[in-house]
Amino acid sequence: DAVAKGEKVDVAYVTPGVVKMVKGLLQQFPTIRAINLECTELPPYADALRMETKLPVFDAITCADYFMSARKDNPRFGLNQWQCDWDENHEEYELGDNL
């Protein structure tokens, strides 16, 4: 209701309901092996869902982290420092330049 009104959501109040709903879906569909929270309003509930369901939970934040980590150097192994250091200069950009 708060989202529809453009108000702040009381995450602590809503979390038990989200967890209960997901547990109900898992009972109805027991072959579910992961949860994908597609809405950007849902990441605050991801940890509670991980804890309660013991399933991997993907949300906008974990997916962005995953995407960005695929483009970054991993200092633990492989070729280190293969990326050029940032020269700290910003390129001029206008919306739509890279389309």
PDB file of C-alpha atoms in Angstrom:
ATOM      1  CA  ASP A   1       0.000   0.000   0.000  1.00  0.00           C
ATOM      2  CA  ALA A   2       2.841   2.408   0.870  1.00  0.00           C
ATOM      3  CA  VAL A   3       4.508   1.883  -2.522  1.00  0.00           C
ATOM      4  CA  ALA A   4       1.293   2.745  -4.356  1.00  0.00           C
ATOM      5  CA  LYS A   5       1.023   5.925  -2.296  1.00  0.00           C
ATOM      6  CA  GLY A   6       4.689   6.828  -2.798  1.00  0.00           C
ATOM      7  CA  GLU A   7       5.385   6.475   0.911  1.00  0.00           C
ATOM      8  CA  LYS A   8       8.230   4.778   2.762  1.00  0.00           C
ATOM      9  CA  VAL A   9       7.668   1.069   3.377  1.00  0.00           C
ATOM     10  CA  ASP A  10       8.002  -0.231   6.945  1.00  0.00           C
ATOM     11  CA  VAL A  11      10.364  -3.108   6.086  1.00  0.00           C
ATOM     12  CA  ALA A  12      10.291  -4.630   9.589  1.00  0.00           C
ATOM     13  CA  TYR A  13       6.487  -4.744   9.463  1.00  0.00           C
ATOM     14  CA  VAL A  14       6.269  -6.128   5.913  1.00  0.00           C
ATOM     15  CA  THR A  15       9.074  -8.736   6.117  1.00  0.00           C
ATOM     16  CA  PRO A  16       7.089 -11.451   7.970  1.00  0.00           C
ATOM     17  CA  GLY A  17       4.313 -11.215   5.383  1.00  0.00           C
ATOM     18  CA  VAL A  18       6.741 -11.507   2.480  1.00  0.00           C
ATOM     19  CA  VAL A  19       8.428 -14.518   4.093  1.00  0.00           C
ATOM     20  CA  LYS A  20       5.066 -16.178   4.787  1.00  0.00           C
ATOM     21  CA  MET A  21       3.923 -15.617   1.197  1.00  0.00           C
ATOM     22  CA  VAL A  22       7.138 -17.081  -0.249  1.00  0.00           C
ATOM     23  CA  LYS A  23       6.994 -20.100   2.081  1.00  0.00           C
ATOM     24  CA  GLY A  24       3.441 -20.714   0.885  1.00  0.00           C
ATOM     25  CA  LEU A  25       4.600 -20.603  -2.731  1.00  0.00           C
ATOM     26  CA  LEU A  26       7.429 -23.029  -1.930  1.00  0.00           C
ATOM     27  CA  GLN A  27       4.905 -25.487  -0.466  1.00  0.00           C
ATOM     28  CA  GLN A  28       2.732 -25.112  -3.546  1.00  0.00           C
ATOM     29  CA  PHE A  29       5.710 -25.421  -5.933  1.00  0.00           C
ATOM     30  CA  PRO A  30       8.305 -27.609  -4.148  1.00  0.00           C
ATOM     31  CA  THR A  31      10.611 -27.791  -7.172  1.00  0.00           C
ATOM     32  CA  ILE A  32      11.594 -24.113  -6.826  1.00  0.00           C
ATOM     33  CA  ARG A  33      15.358 -23.967  -6.283  1.00  0.00           C
ATOM     34  CA  ALA A  34      16.028 -20.195  -6.256  1.00  0.00           C
ATOM     35  CA  ILE A  35      14.183 -16.928  -5.750  1.00  0.00           C
ATOM     36  CA  ASN A  36      14.400 -13.980  -8.124  1.00  0.00           C
ATOM     37  CA  LEU A  37      13.186 -10.656  -6.718  1.00  0.00           C
ATOM     38  CA  GLU A  38      12.557  -8.696  -9.908  1.00  0.00           C
ATOM     39  CA  CYS A  39      11.201  -5.512  -8.339  1.00  0.00           C
ATOM     40  CA  THR A  40      13.659  -2.895  -7.078  1.00  0.00           C
ATOM     41  CA  GLU A  41      11.483  -2.503  -3.957  1.00  0.00           C
ATOM     42  CA  LEU A  42      12.265  -6.064  -2.817  1.00  0.00           C
ATOM     43  CA  PRO A  43      16.024  -6.245  -1.968  1.00  0.00           C
ATOM     44  CA  PRO A  44      15.396  -5.362   1.720  1.00  0.00           C
ATOM     45  CA  TYR A  45      13.658  -8.745   2.088  1.00  0.00           C
ATOM     46  CA  ALA A  46      16.365 -10.833   0.410  1.00  0.00           C
ATOM     47  CA  ASP A  47      18.336 -11.689   3.565  1.00  0.00           C
ATOM     48  CA  ALA A  48      15.209 -12.751   5.458  1.00  0.00           C
ATOM     49  CA  LEU A  49      14.214 -14.980   2.533  1.00  0.00           C
ATOM     50  CA  ARG A  50      17.707 -16.505   2.370  1.00  0.00           C
ATOM     51  CA  MET A  51      17.624 -17.227   6.094  1.00  0.00           C
ATOM     52  CA  GLU A  52      14.099 -18.666   6.157  1.00  0.00           C
ATOM     53  CA  THR A  53      14.142 -20.667   2.911  1.00  0.00           C
ATOM     54  CA  LYS A  54      17.837 -21.647   2.685  1.00  0.00           C
ATOM     55  CA  LEU A  55      17.575 -20.899  -1.056  1.00  0.00           C
ATOM     56  CA  PRO A  56      19.692 -18.549  -3.142  1.00  0.00           C
ATOM     57  CA  VAL A  57      17.947 -15.196  -3.582  1.00  0.00           C
ATOM     58  CA  PHE A  58      18.765 -12.924  -6.504  1.00  0.00           C
ATOM     59  CA  ASP A  59      17.707  -9.278  -6.494  1.00  0.00           C
ATOM     60  CA  ALA A  60      18.622  -6.082  -8.336  1.00  0.00           C
ATOM     61  CA  ILE A  61      21.664  -5.559  -6.112  1.00  0.00           C
ATOM     62  CA  THR A  62      23.099  -9.086  -6.337  1.00  0.00           C
ATOM     63  CA  CYS A  63      22.508  -9.146 -10.091  1.00  0.00           C
ATOM     64  CA  ALA A  64      24.293  -5.792 -10.539  1.00  0.00           C
ATOM     65  CA  ASP A  65      27.175  -7.029  -8.361  1.00  0.00           C
ATOM     66  CA  TYR A  66      27.342 -10.207 -10.433  1.00  0.00           C
ATOM     67  CA  PHE A  67      27.393  -8.249 -13.706  1.00  0.00           C
ATOM     68  CA  MET A  68      30.070  -5.842 -12.495  1.00  0.00           C
ATOM     69  CA  SER A  69      32.270  -8.576 -11.011  1.00  0.00           C
ATOM     70  CA  ALA A  70      32.402 -10.243 -14.419  1.00  0.00           C
ATOM     71  CA  ARG A  71      34.144  -7.113 -15.763  1.00  0.00           C
ATOM     72  CA  LYS A  72      36.628  -6.582 -12.914  1.00  0.00           C
ATOM     73  CA  ASP A  73      40.057  -7.967 -12.161  1.00  0.00           C
ATOM     74  CA  ASN A  74      40.076 -10.732  -9.551  1.00  0.00           C
ATOM     75  CA  PRO A  75      43.236 -10.135  -7.470  1.00  0.00           C
ATOM     76  CA  ARG A  76      43.166 -13.652  -5.988  1.00  0.00           C
ATOM     77  CA  PHE A  77      44.247 -15.441  -9.173  1.00  0.00           C
ATOM     78  CA  GLY A  78      44.867 -15.108 -12.902  1.00  0.00           C
ATOM     79  CA  LEU A  79      46.385 -12.069 -14.566  1.00  0.00           C
ATOM     80  CA  ASN A  80      46.556  -9.208 -12.122  1.00  0.00           C
ATOM     81  CA  GLN A  81      46.459  -5.553 -13.179  1.00  0.00           C
ATOM     82  CA  TRP A  82      45.332  -6.407 -16.722  1.00  0.00           C
ATOM     83  CA  GLN A  83      42.960  -3.461 -16.673  1.00  0.00           C
ATOM     84  CA  CYS A  84      44.302   0.038 -17.190  1.00  0.00           C
ATOM     85  CA  ASP A  85      44.169   2.269 -14.144  1.00  0.00           C
ATOM     86  CA  TRP A  86      41.520   4.970 -14.359  1.00  0.00           C
ATOM     87  CA  ASP A  87      43.037   8.293 -15.388  1.00  0.00           C
ATOM     88  CA  GLU A  88      40.343  10.105 -13.356  1.00  0.00           C
ATOM     89  CA  ASN A  89      39.182  12.099 -16.390  1.00  0.00           C
ATOM     90  CA  HIS A  90      35.461  12.112 -17.142  1.00  0.00           C
ATOM     91  CA  GLU A  91      34.275  11.955 -20.731  1.00  0.00           C
ATOM     92  CA  GLU A  92      31.544  14.390 -21.728  1.00  0.00           C
ATOM     93  CA  TYR A  93      28.268  12.528 -22.061  1.00  0.00           C
ATOM     94  CA  GLU A  94      24.724  13.380 -22.985  1.00  0.00           C
ATOM     95  CA  LEU A  95      21.795  11.044 -22.579  1.00  0.00           C
ATOM     96  CA  GLY A  96      21.590   8.824 -25.640  1.00  0.00           C
ATOM     97  CA  ASP A  97      25.211   9.216 -26.806  1.00  0.00           C
ATOM     98  CA  ASN A  98      25.884   5.478 -26.587  1.00  0.00           C
ATOM     99  CA  LEU A  99      22.660   4.222 -28.128  1.00  0.00           C
TER     100      LEU A  99
END
